[in-house]
Amino acid sequence: MGTDLEVLRPRGRGRPTLYNAAYCDRVLELAAEGCCKAEIAAALHVSVKTLTAWTKAHEEFRDAMTRAKELEYAWWLAAGRKGQFMRTWNASGWALQMRNRFRKRFRDKLPPLREENPEDSVNAEQLRDEMERKLSRIADAGAEGGIPLATDAKGAEKPAV
């Protein structure tokens, strides 16, 4: 074959992207109104999966989506702050929205889990054994007549205090 063949550059595969740099401004506008990622995707007429792909592929879009999350959070905080003075405001509905939209920031703080030490279970067994010994001594002394017994309302005998 000859060396005079034309070298073609490889063609891109698949459909061309719908991404437009102007989407960054639109994302910020929507987030400033409290819109979440799904609502932003719907407004841009794309899927959430496409937004995620654009976030990975375009640095300016990634920055816009990061700022958008902050704007969304600020909008919802302001909605709660303003709503608390309204008579018809639903505080539990707002709190549920916040917990679901912003799990990492807005959640009920659980107390740290206490890990059980093996020493704790040993101490519990020692206490149990000691209590059983004391109870058996009381029962033995009561049976020998050393401790006067009283009867309760049901007729059961117990040591008089």
mmCIF file of C-alpha atoms in Angstrom:
data_model
loop_
_atom_site.group_PDB
_atom_site.id
_atom_site.type_symbol
_atom_site.label_atom_id
_atom_site.label_comp_id
_atom_site.label_asym_id
_atom_site.label_seq_id
_atom_site.Cartn_x
_atom_site.Cartn_y
_atom_site.Cartn_z
ATOM 1 C CA MET A 1 0.000 0.000 0.000
ATOM 2 C CA GLY A 2 1.093 3.493 -0.677
ATOM 3 C CA THR A 3 2.040 6.162 1.792
ATOM 4 C CA ASP A 4 -0.180 8.710 0.125
ATOM 5 C CA LEU A 5 -3.331 7.482 1.924
ATOM 6 C CA GLU A 6 -5.317 10.073 3.788
ATOM 7 C CA VAL A 7 -5.344 9.565 7.560
ATOM 8 C CA LEU A 8 -8.789 10.163 8.974
ATOM 9 C CA ARG A 9 -9.198 11.187 12.558
ATOM 10 C CA PRO A 10 -11.467 8.919 14.577
ATOM 11 C CA ARG A 11 -15.067 9.966 14.780
ATOM 12 C CA GLY A 12 -16.811 10.316 18.104
ATOM 13 C CA ARG A 13 -19.165 7.546 18.990
ATOM 14 C CA GLY A 14 -22.754 7.932 20.062
ATOM 15 C CA ARG A 15 -25.027 10.883 20.154
ATOM 16 C CA PRO A 16 -23.564 14.368 20.653
ATOM 17 C CA THR A 17 -23.960 15.734 24.163
ATOM 18 C CA LEU A 18 -26.793 18.086 25.005
ATOM 19 C CA TYR A 19 -24.570 19.926 27.471
ATOM 20 C CA ASN A 20 -24.462 23.686 27.215
ATOM 21 C CA ALA A 21 -22.303 25.900 29.451
ATOM 22 C CA ALA A 22 -25.327 28.170 29.980
ATOM 23 C CA TYR A 23 -26.866 25.353 32.034
ATOM 24 C CA CYS A 24 -24.582 26.317 34.925
ATOM 25 C CA ASP A 25 -26.452 29.603 35.417
ATOM 26 C CA ARG A 26 -29.827 27.892 35.080
ATOM 27 C CA VAL A 27 -28.832 25.292 37.687
ATOM 28 C CA LEU A 28 -27.961 28.063 40.142
ATOM 29 C CA GLU A 29 -31.251 29.885 39.460
ATOM 30 C CA LEU A 30 -33.274 26.740 40.096
ATOM 31 C CA ALA A 31 -31.344 25.841 43.237
ATOM 32 C CA ALA A 32 -31.879 29.355 44.597
ATOM 33 C CA GLU A 33 -35.602 28.518 44.456
ATOM 34 C CA GLY A 34 -35.029 25.349 46.525
ATOM 35 C CA CYS A 35 -35.063 22.864 43.637
ATOM 36 C CA CYS A 36 -33.361 19.516 44.149
ATOM 37 C CA LYS A 37 -31.296 17.568 41.620
ATOM 38 C CA ALA A 38 -34.350 15.790 40.176
ATOM 39 C CA GLU A 39 -36.197 19.085 39.704
ATOM 40 C CA ILE A 40 -33.149 20.633 38.041
ATOM 41 C CA ALA A 41 -32.898 17.667 35.673
ATOM 42 C CA ALA A 42 -36.588 17.991 34.800
ATOM 43 C CA ALA A 43 -36.212 21.721 34.107
ATOM 44 C CA LEU A 44 -33.264 21.029 31.777
ATOM 45 C CA HIS A 45 -35.205 18.193 30.091
ATOM 46 C CA VAL A 46 -32.594 15.560 30.934
ATOM 47 C CA SER A 47 -32.328 12.692 33.403
ATOM 48 C CA VAL A 48 -30.592 12.759 36.773
ATOM 49 C CA LYS A 49 -28.143 10.258 35.288
ATOM 50 C CA THR A 50 -27.252 12.806 32.596
ATOM 51 C CA LEU A 51 -26.693 15.491 35.252
ATOM 52 C CA THR A 52 -24.345 13.116 37.049
ATOM 53 C CA ALA A 53 -22.450 12.445 33.806
ATOM 54 C CA TRP A 54 -22.138 16.181 33.116
ATOM 55 C CA THR A 55 -20.885 16.682 36.674
ATOM 56 C CA LYS A 56 -18.110 14.169 36.039
ATOM 57 C CA ALA A 57 -17.246 15.491 32.565
ATOM 58 C CA HIS A 58 -17.399 19.289 33.020
ATOM 59 C CA GLU A 59 -15.614 21.029 35.867
ATOM 60 C CA GLU A 60 -17.679 24.229 35.634
ATOM 61 C CA PHE A 61 -20.881 22.191 35.851
ATOM 62 C CA ARG A 62 -19.507 20.284 38.857
ATOM 63 C CA ASP A 63 -18.801 23.615 40.581
ATOM 64 C CA ALA A 64 -22.292 24.843 39.726
ATOM 65 C CA MET A 65 -23.886 21.687 41.167
ATOM 66 C CA THR A 66 -21.826 22.035 44.351
ATOM 67 C CA ARG A 67 -22.929 25.656 44.780
ATOM 68 C CA ALA A 68 -26.478 24.609 43.884
ATOM 69 C CA LYS A 69 -26.639 22.243 46.859
ATOM 70 C CA GLU A 70 -25.662 25.136 49.158
ATOM 71 C CA LEU A 71 -28.274 27.427 47.582
ATOM 72 C CA GLU A 72 -30.943 24.739 47.928
ATOM 73 C CA TYR A 73 -30.048 24.270 51.601
ATOM 74 C CA ALA A 74 -30.170 28.024 52.219
ATOM 75 C CA TRP A 75 -33.590 28.283 50.557
ATOM 76 C CA TRP A 76 -35.037 25.514 52.734
ATOM 77 C CA LEU A 77 -33.548 27.034 55.887
ATOM 78 C CA ALA A 78 -35.116 30.383 54.985
ATOM 79 C CA ALA A 79 -38.447 28.666 54.302
ATOM 80 C CA GLY A 80 -38.366 27.175 57.785
ATOM 81 C CA ARG A 81 -37.345 30.450 59.390
ATOM 82 C CA LYS A 82 -40.146 32.373 57.633
ATOM 83 C CA GLY A 83 -42.711 29.626 57.994
ATOM 84 C CA GLN A 84 -42.467 29.345 61.750
ATOM 85 C CA PHE A 85 -44.325 32.646 62.105
ATOM 86 C CA MET A 86 -47.230 31.533 59.905
ATOM 87 C CA ARG A 87 -50.301 30.084 61.536
ATOM 88 C CA THR A 88 -50.717 27.294 58.963
ATOM 89 C CA TRP A 89 -47.044 26.288 58.861
ATOM 90 C CA ASN A 90 -46.394 22.557 59.151
ATOM 91 C CA ALA A 91 -43.205 22.232 61.181
ATOM 92 C CA SER A 92 -43.129 18.442 61.070
ATOM 93 C CA GLY A 93 -43.480 18.470 57.274
ATOM 94 C CA TRP A 94 -40.621 20.952 56.983
ATOM 95 C CA ALA A 95 -38.447 18.889 59.333
ATOM 96 C CA LEU A 96 -39.184 15.759 57.300
ATOM 97 C CA GLN A 97 -38.169 17.571 54.102
ATOM 98 C CA MET A 98 -34.931 18.712 55.728
ATOM 99 C CA ARG A 99 -34.081 15.241 57.045
ATOM 100 C CA ASN A 100 -34.740 13.650 53.666
ATOM 101 C CA ARG A 101 -33.065 16.297 51.498
ATOM 102 C CA PHE A 102 -30.055 16.984 53.721
ATOM 103 C CA ARG A 103 -29.389 13.750 55.606
ATOM 104 C CA LYS A 104 -25.808 14.518 56.580
ATOM 105 C CA ARG A 105 -26.507 18.016 57.904
ATOM 106 C CA PHE A 106 -30.003 17.742 59.295
ATOM 107 C CA ARG A 107 -30.736 14.620 61.275
ATOM 108 C CA ASP A 108 -31.509 13.565 64.780
ATOM 109 C CA LYS A 109 -28.249 13.107 66.597
ATOM 110 C CA LEU A 110 -28.088 9.660 68.101
ATOM 111 C CA PRO A 111 -26.028 9.122 71.231
ATOM 112 C CA PRO A 112 -22.797 7.279 70.543
ATOM 113 C CA LEU A 113 -23.140 3.546 70.841
ATOM 114 C CA ARG A 114 -21.672 2.218 74.037
ATOM 115 C CA GLU A 115 -19.564 -0.779 73.387
ATOM 116 C CA GLU A 116 -19.925 -3.489 75.978
ATOM 117 C CA ASN A 117 -16.673 -4.392 77.636
ATOM 118 C CA PRO A 118 -16.070 -8.015 78.604
ATOM 119 C CA GLU A 119 -15.398 -6.682 82.103
ATOM 120 C CA ASP A 120 -19.002 -5.431 82.301
ATOM 121 C CA SER A 121 -20.429 -8.887 81.702
ATOM 122 C CA VAL A 122 -18.003 -10.399 84.233
ATOM 123 C CA ASN A 123 -19.054 -7.798 86.797
ATOM 124 C CA ALA A 124 -22.710 -8.533 86.097
ATOM 125 C CA GLU A 125 -22.143 -12.251 86.644
ATOM 126 C CA GLN A 126 -20.266 -11.577 89.877
ATOM 127 C CA LEU A 127 -23.111 -9.368 91.099
ATOM 128 C CA ARG A 128 -25.667 -12.009 90.146
ATOM 129 C CA ASP A 129 -23.725 -14.728 92.023
ATOM 130 C CA GLU A 130 -23.362 -12.502 95.079
ATOM 131 C CA MET A 131 -27.097 -11.701 95.085
ATOM 132 C CA GLU A 132 -27.995 -15.377 94.796
ATOM 133 C CA ARG A 133 -25.716 -16.231 97.750
ATOM 134 C CA LYS A 134 -27.294 -13.502 99.879
ATOM 135 C CA LEU A 135 -30.813 -14.559 98.928
ATOM 136 C CA SER A 136 -30.081 -18.192 99.702
ATOM 137 C CA ARG A 137 -28.646 -17.196 103.129
ATOM 138 C CA ILE A 138 -31.806 -15.186 103.840
ATOM 139 C CA ALA A 139 -33.977 -18.097 102.737
ATOM 140 C CA ASP A 140 -31.962 -20.572 104.844
ATOM 141 C CA ALA A 141 -32.113 -18.307 107.883
ATOM 142 C CA GLY A 142 -35.859 -17.860 107.426
ATOM 143 C CA ALA A 143 -36.388 -21.607 107.160
ATOM 144 C CA GLU A 144 -34.444 -22.183 110.396
ATOM 145 C CA GLY A 145 -36.566 -19.619 112.185
ATOM 146 C CA GLY A 146 -33.740 -17.137 112.615
ATOM 147 C CA ILE A 147 -35.527 -14.389 110.694
ATOM 148 C CA PRO A 148 -39.161 -13.706 111.532
ATOM 149 C CA LEU A 149 -41.350 -14.001 108.433
ATOM 150 C CA ALA A 150 -44.383 -11.884 107.668
ATOM 151 C CA THR A 151 -47.141 -12.669 105.204
ATOM 152 C CA ASP A 152 -48.234 -10.233 102.547
ATOM 153 C CA ALA A 153 -51.769 -9.688 101.232
ATOM 154 C CA LYS A 154 -51.515 -12.764 98.988
ATOM 155 C CA GLY A 155 -50.362 -15.002 101.822
ATOM 156 C CA ALA A 156 -46.743 -15.315 100.722
ATOM 157 C CA GLU A 157 -44.130 -15.293 103.451
ATOM 158 C CA LYS A 158 -41.287 -12.806 103.329
ATOM 159 C CA PRO A 159 -38.752 -11.500 105.844
ATOM 160 C CA ALA A 160 -40.153 -8.821 108.148
ATOM 161 C CA VAL A 161 -38.334 -5.538 107.759
#
